[in-house]
Coordinates of C-alpha atoms and ligand atoms in Angstrom, one line a residue:
Chain A
M1480 CA -7.4 -13.5 -35.1
T1481 CA -8.5 -17.1 -34.6
G1482 CA -11.1 -16.2 -32.0
A1483 CA -9.7 -18.7 -29.6
A1484 CA -10.0 -17.4 -26.1
I1485 CA -6.7 -16.9 -24.2
T1486 CA -6.6 -19.4 -21.4
H1487 CA -5.4 -17.6 -18.3
S1488 CA -3.3 -19.3 -15.7
H1489 CA -4.7 -19.5 -12.2
Q1490 CA -1.8 -17.4 -11.0
F1491 CA -2.7 -14.6 -13.4
E1492 CA -6.3 -14.7 -12.3
A1493 CA -5.5 -14.7 -8.6
V1494 CA -3.0 -11.8 -8.9
L1495 CA -5.6 -9.9 -11.0
Q1496 CA -8.3 -10.5 -8.4
L1497 CA -5.9 -9.0 -5.7
A1498 CA -5.1 -6.1 -8.0
D1499 CA -8.8 -5.4 -8.6
D1500 CA -9.5 -5.3 -4.8
H1501 CA -6.8 -2.8 -4.3
L1502 CA -7.6 -0.6 -7.3
I1503 CA -11.3 -0.4 -6.6
L1504 CA -10.9 0.3 -2.9
G1505 CA -8.1 2.8 -3.7
Q1506 CA -10.4 4.6 -6.1
R1507 CA -13.2 4.7 -3.6
V1508 CA -11.0 6.0 -0.7
S1509 CA -9.5 8.6 -3.0
E1510 CA -13.0 10.0 -3.5
W1511 CA -12.5 11.5 0.0
C1512 CA -9.6 13.7 -1.1
G1513 CA -10.6 17.2 -0.1
H1514 CA -13.8 16.1 1.6
A1515 CA -12.7 14.6 4.9
P1516 CA -14.1 16.0 8.2
M1517 CA -10.7 17.4 9.2
L1518 CA -7.3 18.0 7.7
E1519 CA -5.6 15.1 9.5
E1520 CA -8.2 12.7 8.0
D1521 CA -7.9 14.2 4.6
L1522 CA -4.2 13.4 4.6
G1523 CA -4.9 10.0 6.3
L1524 CA -7.4 8.9 3.7
A1525 CA -5.4 10.2 0.8
N1526 CA -2.4 8.3 2.2
M1527 CA -4.3 5.1 2.6
A1528 CA -5.7 5.4 -1.0
L1529 CA -2.1 5.9 -2.2
D1530 CA -1.0 2.7 -0.4
L1531 CA -3.8 0.8 -2.1
L1532 CA -3.1 2.2 -5.6
G1533 CA 0.6 1.6 -5.2
Q1534 CA -0.1 -2.0 -4.2
S1535 CA -2.5 -2.4 -7.2
R1536 CA 0.2 -1.1 -9.6
A1537 CA 2.7 -3.6 -8.5
L1538 CA 0.1 -6.4 -8.7
Y1539 CA -1.2 -5.3 -12.2
A1540 CA 2.4 -5.1 -13.5
Y1541 CA 3.1 -8.6 -12.2
A1542 CA -0.2 -9.9 -13.6
A1543 CA 0.7 -8.4 -17.0
E1544 CA 4.1 -10.1 -16.8
I1545 CA 2.5 -13.5 -16.0
E1546 CA 0.1 -13.2 -18.8
G1547 CA 2.8 -12.3 -21.3
A1548 CA 0.3 -11.2 -23.9
G1549 CA 1.6 -7.6 -24.3
R1550 CA -1.0 -6.0 -22.1
S1551 CA 0.4 -3.4 -19.6
E1552 CA -0.6 -2.6 -16.1
D1553 CA -2.6 0.3 -17.5
D1554 CA -4.4 -1.9 -20.0
L1555 CA -5.5 -4.2 -17.2
A1556 CA -6.6 -1.4 -14.9
F1557 CA -8.4 0.8 -17.5
L1558 CA -9.4 -1.3 -20.4
R1559 CA -11.5 -4.1 -19.1
L1560 CA -15.3 -4.4 -18.9
E1561 CA -17.2 -4.5 -15.7
R1562 CA -17.8 -8.3 -15.7
Q1563 CA -14.1 -8.9 -16.1
Y1564 CA -13.3 -7.2 -12.7
L1565 CA -12.9 -9.8 -10.0
N1566 CA -12.9 -7.6 -6.9
C1567 CA -15.1 -8.5 -3.9
L1568 CA -18.3 -6.5 -3.4
L1569 CA -17.0 -4.9 -0.1
V1570 CA -14.5 -2.7 -1.8
E1571 CA -17.0 -1.2 -4.3
R1572 CA -19.5 -0.2 -1.6
P1573 CA -20.2 3.5 -1.7
N1574 CA -18.2 5.7 0.8
G1575 CA -21.3 6.6 2.8
D1576 CA -20.4 8.7 5.8
F1577 CA -16.9 8.7 7.4
A1578 CA -17.9 5.8 9.7
H1579 CA -18.9 3.7 6.7
S1580 CA -15.6 4.4 4.9
I1581 CA -13.4 3.8 8.0
L1582 CA -15.2 0.5 8.8
R1583 CA -14.9 -0.7 5.3
Q1584 CA -11.2 0.0 5.4
L1585 CA -10.8 -1.8 8.7
Y1586 CA -12.6 -4.9 7.4
F1587 CA -10.4 -5.0 4.4
A1588 CA -7.1 -4.2 6.1
A1589 CA -7.8 -6.7 8.9
F1590 CA -8.0 -9.3 6.1
M1591 CA -5.1 -8.2 4.0
H1592 CA -2.7 -7.8 6.9
P1593 CA -2.5 -11.5 7.8
F1594 CA -2.8 -12.3 4.1
W1595 CA 0.4 -10.4 3.2
Q1596 CA 2.1 -11.6 6.4
W1597 CA 1.6 -15.2 5.1
V1598 CA 2.8 -14.3 1.6
S1599 CA 5.9 -12.5 2.9
A1600 CA 6.8 -15.4 5.1
N1601 CA 5.7 -18.5 3.1
S1602 CA 5.1 -17.8 -0.6
T1603 CA 7.0 -19.8 -3.2
D1604 CA 6.7 -16.7 -5.4
E1605 CA 9.5 -14.2 -5.0
T1606 CA 7.8 -11.3 -6.6
L1607 CA 4.8 -11.6 -4.4
R1608 CA 7.0 -11.9 -1.4
G1609 CA 8.5 -8.6 -2.3
I1610 CA 5.1 -6.9 -2.8
A1611 CA 3.9 -8.5 0.5
G1612 CA 6.9 -7.3 2.5
K1613 CA 5.8 -3.7 2.0
A1614 CA 2.1 -4.2 1.9
E1615 CA 1.9 -6.1 5.3
K1616 CA 3.4 -3.1 7.1
E1617 CA 1.2 -0.6 5.3
M1618 CA -1.9 -2.7 6.1
A1619 CA -0.8 -2.8 9.8
Y1620 CA -1.0 1.0 9.8
H1621 CA -4.5 0.9 8.2
V1622 CA -5.7 -1.6 10.8
R1623 CA -4.4 0.5 13.7
H1624 CA -5.6 3.9 12.3
C1625 CA -9.1 2.7 11.3
G1626 CA -9.4 0.5 14.5
E1627 CA -8.7 3.6 16.6
W1628 CA -11.4 5.5 14.8
V1629 CA -13.9 2.7 15.2
V1630 CA -13.3 2.7 18.9
R1631 CA -13.6 6.5 19.1
L1632 CA -16.8 6.5 17.1
G1633 CA -18.4 3.5 18.9
D1634 CA -17.4 4.7 22.4
G1635 CA -18.0 8.4 21.5
T1636 CA -21.2 10.4 21.4
E1637 CA -24.6 9.1 20.9
K1638 CA -24.5 10.3 17.3
S1639 CA -21.1 8.8 16.4
A1640 CA -22.2 5.5 18.0
H1641 CA -25.4 5.5 16.0
R1642 CA -23.4 6.1 12.7
I1643 CA -20.8 3.3 13.3
K1644 CA -23.6 0.9 14.2
A1645 CA -25.4 1.7 11.0
A1646 CA -22.2 1.1 9.1
V1647 CA -21.8 -2.3 10.7
V1648 CA -25.4 -3.2 9.7
A1649 CA -24.7 -2.0 6.1
L1650 CA -21.3 -3.6 5.6
H1651 CA -20.8 -6.7 7.8
H1652 CA -22.6 -9.1 5.4
Y1653 CA -20.1 -8.2 2.7
T1654 CA -17.2 -9.5 4.7
D1655 CA -17.8 -13.2 4.2
E1656 CA -16.8 -12.9 0.6
L1657 CA -13.2 -12.2 1.7
F1658 CA -12.9 -15.8 2.8
Q1659 CA -14.5 -17.4 -0.2
G1660 CA -11.6 -17.1 -2.5
S1661 CA -12.0 -18.5 -6.0
A1662 CA -10.9 -21.5 -8.0
A1663 CA -7.8 -19.5 -9.0
M1664 CA -7.0 -18.7 -5.4
A1665 CA -7.5 -22.3 -4.3
T1666 CA -5.0 -23.6 -6.9
C1667 CA -2.5 -20.9 -5.8
A1668 CA -3.0 -22.1 -2.2
E1669 CA -2.2 -25.7 -3.2
D1670 CA 1.0 -24.4 -4.8
A1671 CA 1.8 -22.4 -1.7
I1672 CA 1.9 -19.2 -3.8
L1673 CA -1.0 -17.6 -1.8
P1674 CA -2.6 -18.6 1.6
D1675 CA -5.8 -20.6 1.8
V1676 CA -8.0 -17.6 2.7
E1677 CA -10.3 -19.6 4.9
T1678 CA -7.4 -20.1 7.3
L1679 CA -7.2 -16.3 7.8
R1680 CA -10.7 -16.1 9.2
P1681 CA -9.8 -16.7 12.9
V1682 CA -7.2 -13.9 12.8
W1683 CA -9.6 -11.5 11.1
T1684 CA -12.4 -12.4 13.6
A1685 CA -10.1 -11.9 16.5
T1686 CA -9.0 -8.5 15.3
I1687 CA -12.6 -7.3 14.6
T1688 CA -13.9 -8.8 17.9
N1689 CA -11.2 -7.1 19.9
I1690 CA -11.8 -3.7 18.3
F1691 CA -15.6 -4.0 18.5
A1692 CA -15.3 -4.9 22.2
Q1693 CA -13.5 -1.6 22.9
A1694 CA -15.9 0.2 20.6
L1695 CA -18.9 -1.2 22.5
L1696 CA -20.2 -2.8 19.2
E1697 CA -21.7 -6.2 18.7
V1698 CA -20.3 -8.5 16.0
P1699 CA -23.4 -9.5 14.1
D1700 CA -24.2 -12.9 12.8
V1701 CA -24.5 -13.0 9.0
A1702 CA -27.5 -14.9 7.8
H1703 CA -27.2 -13.9 4.1
P1704 CA -23.6 -13.2 2.9
Q1705 CA -23.5 -11.0 -0.2
T1706 CA -21.2 -12.4 -2.8
G1707 CA -20.6 -12.4 -6.6
G1708 CA -17.7 -10.1 -7.2
R1709 CA -15.2 -12.9 -7.6
I1710 CA -17.1 -14.1 -10.7
G1711 CA -17.6 -10.6 -12.0
E1712 CA -21.1 -10.1 -10.7
H1713 CA -21.1 -6.6 -9.3
G1714 CA -23.4 -4.2 -7.7
E1715 CA -25.0 -1.2 -9.5
E1716 CA -22.3 1.1 -8.2
M1717 CA -19.5 -0.7 -9.9
G1718 CA -20.4 0.7 -13.3
H1719 CA -20.3 4.2 -11.8
I1720 CA -16.8 3.6 -10.4
L1721 CA -15.5 2.4 -13.7
A1722 CA -17.2 5.3 -15.6
E1723 CA -15.1 7.7 -13.6
L1724 CA -12.0 5.5 -13.4
Q1725 CA -11.9 4.8 -17.1
Y1726 CA -13.2 8.1 -18.4
M1727 CA -10.0 9.3 -19.9
Q1728 CA -9.0 6.1 -21.6
R1729 CA -12.5 5.5 -23.0
T1730 CA -12.8 9.1 -24.3
Y1731 CA -9.3 9.5 -25.6
P1732 CA -8.1 5.9 -26.4
N1733 CA -4.4 5.5 -25.8
L1734 CA -4.1 8.9 -24.2
Q1735 CA -0.7 9.4 -22.5
W1736 CA 0.8 12.1 -20.4
Chain B
M733 CA 41.6 -7.8 0.4
A734 CA 41.4 -4.9 -2.0
K735 CA 40.4 -5.9 -5.6
P736 CA 43.0 -5.1 -8.3
A737 CA 42.3 -1.6 -9.7
T738 CA 41.0 -2.7 -13.2
T739 CA 39.2 -0.2 -15.4
D740 CA 35.9 -2.0 -14.6
N741 CA 36.4 -1.5 -10.8
L742 CA 37.2 2.1 -11.3
D743 CA 34.2 2.6 -13.5
T744 CA 32.0 0.8 -11.0
A745 CA 33.2 3.0 -8.1
R746 CA 32.8 6.2 -10.2
A747 CA 29.3 5.1 -11.3
W748 CA 28.3 4.3 -7.7
A749 CA 29.6 7.7 -6.5
A750 CA 27.6 9.5 -9.2
A751 CA 24.4 7.6 -8.4
A752 CA 24.8 7.6 -4.7
A753 CA 25.0 11.4 -4.5
V754 CA 21.5 11.9 -5.9
P755 CA 19.3 13.6 -3.2
D756 CA 15.8 12.2 -2.4
P757 CA 13.3 14.5 -4.1
E758 CA 11.0 14.7 -1.1
V759 CA 13.6 14.8 1.7
P760 CA 16.6 16.4 0.0
C761 CA 18.9 16.4 3.0
V762 CA 19.6 12.7 2.4
T763 CA 20.8 10.9 -0.6
V764 CA 19.4 7.8 -2.2
A765 CA 22.4 5.9 -0.8
D766 CA 21.7 7.2 2.8
L767 CA 18.1 6.0 2.5
G768 CA 19.2 2.6 1.2
I769 CA 17.1 3.0 -1.9
L770 CA 20.1 2.6 -4.1
R771 CA 21.0 -1.1 -3.6
D772 CA 23.9 -1.5 -6.0
V773 CA 25.5 -0.1 -9.2
T774 CA 27.0 -2.6 -11.6
I775 CA 28.6 -2.3 -15.0
E776 CA 27.1 -4.8 -17.5
D777 CA 28.5 -4.8 -21.1
G778 CA 29.6 -1.2 -20.6
V779 CA 26.2 0.0 -19.3
A780 CA 25.9 1.3 -15.7
V781 CA 23.0 -0.5 -14.1
A782 CA 21.5 1.1 -11.0
H783 CA 19.5 -1.3 -8.8
V784 CA 16.9 0.8 -7.1
T785 CA 14.2 -0.3 -4.7
P786 CA 10.9 1.5 -4.0
T787 CA 10.2 2.6 -0.4
Y788 CA 6.5 2.6 0.1
S789 CA 4.1 0.9 -2.4
G790 CA 2.5 4.1 -3.4
C791 CA 5.5 6.3 -3.1
P792 CA 4.9 9.0 -5.8
A793 CA 8.6 9.7 -5.9
V794 CA 9.7 6.3 -7.3
L795 CA 9.8 7.5 -10.9
A796 CA 11.4 10.8 -10.0
I797 CA 14.1 9.0 -8.1
E798 CA 14.8 6.6 -11.0
L799 CA 15.0 9.4 -13.5
A800 CA 17.3 11.4 -11.3
V801 CA 19.6 8.4 -10.8
E802 CA 19.7 7.7 -14.5
A803 CA 20.4 11.4 -15.3
A804 CA 23.3 11.4 -12.8
L805 CA 24.8 8.4 -14.5
L806 CA 24.4 10.0 -17.9
D807 CA 26.0 13.2 -16.7
A808 CA 29.0 11.2 -15.4
G809 CA 29.4 9.9 -18.9
F810 CA 27.9 6.4 -18.6
E811 CA 25.2 4.7 -20.7
A812 CA 22.7 3.9 -18.0
R813 CA 19.8 1.7 -17.1
I814 CA 17.6 1.3 -14.0
E815 CA 16.6 -2.0 -12.6
R816 CA 13.8 -2.0 -10.0
V817 CA 14.5 -4.4 -7.2
M818 CA 11.5 -5.7 -5.2
T819 CA 13.1 -8.2 -2.9
P820 CA 14.2 -8.0 -0.2
S821 CA 11.7 -5.3 0.6
W822 CA 12.9 -2.0 1.7
T823 CA 12.3 -1.1 5.4
T824 CA 13.4 1.9 7.4
D825 CA 16.2 -0.3 8.8
W826 CA 17.9 0.2 5.4
I827 CA 18.5 3.8 6.3
T828 CA 22.2 4.2 7.2
P829 CA 23.3 5.6 10.5
E830 CA 24.7 8.6 8.7
G831 CA 21.3 9.0 7.0
S832 CA 19.5 8.9 10.3
E833 CA 21.8 11.6 11.7
K834 CA 21.3 13.8 8.6
L835 CA 17.5 13.5 9.1
R836 CA 17.8 14.5 12.7
A837 CA 20.0 17.5 11.8
Y838 CA 17.4 18.5 9.2
G839 CA 14.6 18.4 11.8
I840 CA 13.0 15.1 11.0
A841 CA 13.0 12.5 13.7
P842 CA 14.5 9.3 12.2
P843 CA 12.6 6.0 12.4
V844 CA 12.8 4.1 15.7
R845 CA 14.7 0.9 14.8
G846 CA 12.8 -2.4 15.3
S847 CA 9.7 -0.6 16.5
N848 CA 6.9 -3.2 16.7
S849 CA 3.8 -1.5 18.1
K850 CA 2.2 -1.1 14.7
M851 CA -0.9 -3.1 15.5
A852 CA -1.4 -1.9 19.1
L853 CA -4.5 0.4 19.2
F854 CA -3.6 3.8 20.6
G855 CA -0.1 2.5 21.1
E856 CA 2.6 5.2 21.3
T857 CA 6.2 4.7 20.5
V858 CA 8.4 7.2 22.2
I859 CA 9.7 9.7 19.6
T860 CA 12.6 12.0 20.5
C861 CA 12.4 15.6 19.4
P862 CA 15.0 16.2 16.7
R863 CA 15.5 19.8 17.9
C864 CA 15.9 19.6 21.7
G865 CA 16.2 15.9 22.3
S866 CA 13.2 15.8 24.7
S867 CA 11.1 12.6 24.7
E868 CA 8.1 14.6 25.9
T869 CA 6.4 14.6 22.4
T870 CA 2.9 13.8 21.2
K871 CA 1.6 12.6 17.9
V872 CA -0.5 15.2 16.1
S873 CA -1.3 13.1 13.0
E874 CA -0.5 9.5 11.9
F875 CA -0.1 11.0 8.4
G876 CA 2.2 13.9 7.7
S877 CA 3.4 16.0 4.8
T878 CA 4.4 13.0 2.7
A879 CA 3.4 9.4 2.7
C880 CA 6.5 8.4 4.7
K881 CA 6.1 10.8 7.6
A882 CA 3.9 11.3 10.6
H883 CA 3.4 14.7 12.3
Y884 CA 4.5 15.3 16.0
T885 CA 4.9 18.2 18.3
C886 CA 7.4 18.6 21.2
K887 CA 6.0 19.6 24.6
A888 CA 9.5 20.8 25.8
C889 CA 10.4 23.2 23.0
A890 CA 6.9 23.6 21.6
E891 CA 8.2 23.0 18.0
P892 CA 6.3 20.8 15.5
F893 CA 8.3 18.2 13.6
D894 CA 8.0 15.3 11.2
Y895 CA 8.7 11.7 12.2
F896 CA 10.0 9.4 9.5
K897 CA 7.6 6.5 10.0
C898 CA 9.0 3.1 10.8
I899 CA 8.0 0.4 8.3
Ligands
ZN2292 ZN1 11.8 19.8 21.4

């Protein structure tokens, strides 16, 4: 070993960042399995988690291929340290109650849907176009399903409206980070591999505004956006997620089944 | 014009037939060819290469399907390899008309082609009951027994049924 750090390409880092978003949110949503308020939602949440994990697998596998350093999708998912994860803070937020989890999913899916639509139609990268072709349709389902729930909760009972309003207060200031991108993302945007995330903001805002209007919710102004995930600065909860996610590989290194 | 019947062409046809007959592990009434998951089978340096595409990103059956296709080719006497094809992405429009008919006969409503109401809140596509043909059906759950299905019930014959989601 010479000790020289491997220089990673922008493309590797951007794909890794996307993979981390999907893995961490998938892990969070899968915590609902067996705990949802009704059977339909238990299936629904497990299915959405499965979509996210499936998307993350394809992304990690591609990141590993770009890196070409012999690391596998599993190495990338399970054997990195907390500061090396590039996911946004929104996806690591705790599940809270059902309203929190559904709103978090809506915020994320309303961003990823136009993101994948752009990739599928415009990207110069064929592998990402293939991943996007599936993901955009899966994300459309998430937007619809979670959007319908936000309307039901907001325009439902006094209690349900109270809960979804509390979720908006707790989570809305994490949404700005979706549009901040990173140096790696910006370079990929210049090469037309990935979209310039800032250009997706009007679509996201229109989706959220439309759903909130039906849900009798106000879209709050964000005075102090919460950021840091894109440079590996995570909240306290991130370590807890990784402790559970990586438990097997840390306890029994190289375990396979 | 028919290709000359060389050994290679015969082998390719035989390999295709072996791979194409593999049933889907979750919906065994249809084969991987009916679903459009098996894109092609080629012979490369004497090895049968099956080009397989995943359906949904998180489909847990992907590996099972690939192993089953490989096993079918080995059983037919070929050396075999699987190649995973990502582009063009699979959509439900890849399901053949025969595949759709087999799904219906099995009791699963086939996907509505070109359906485009996925973003409409509370939007309902009309799904026809696979048992009695009535369009008086209601969605019970967006998510059904497997990732690829939604759960419906028919008001006319009162039977529940699965709808193969359109993606
Ligand atoms: Zn019926």
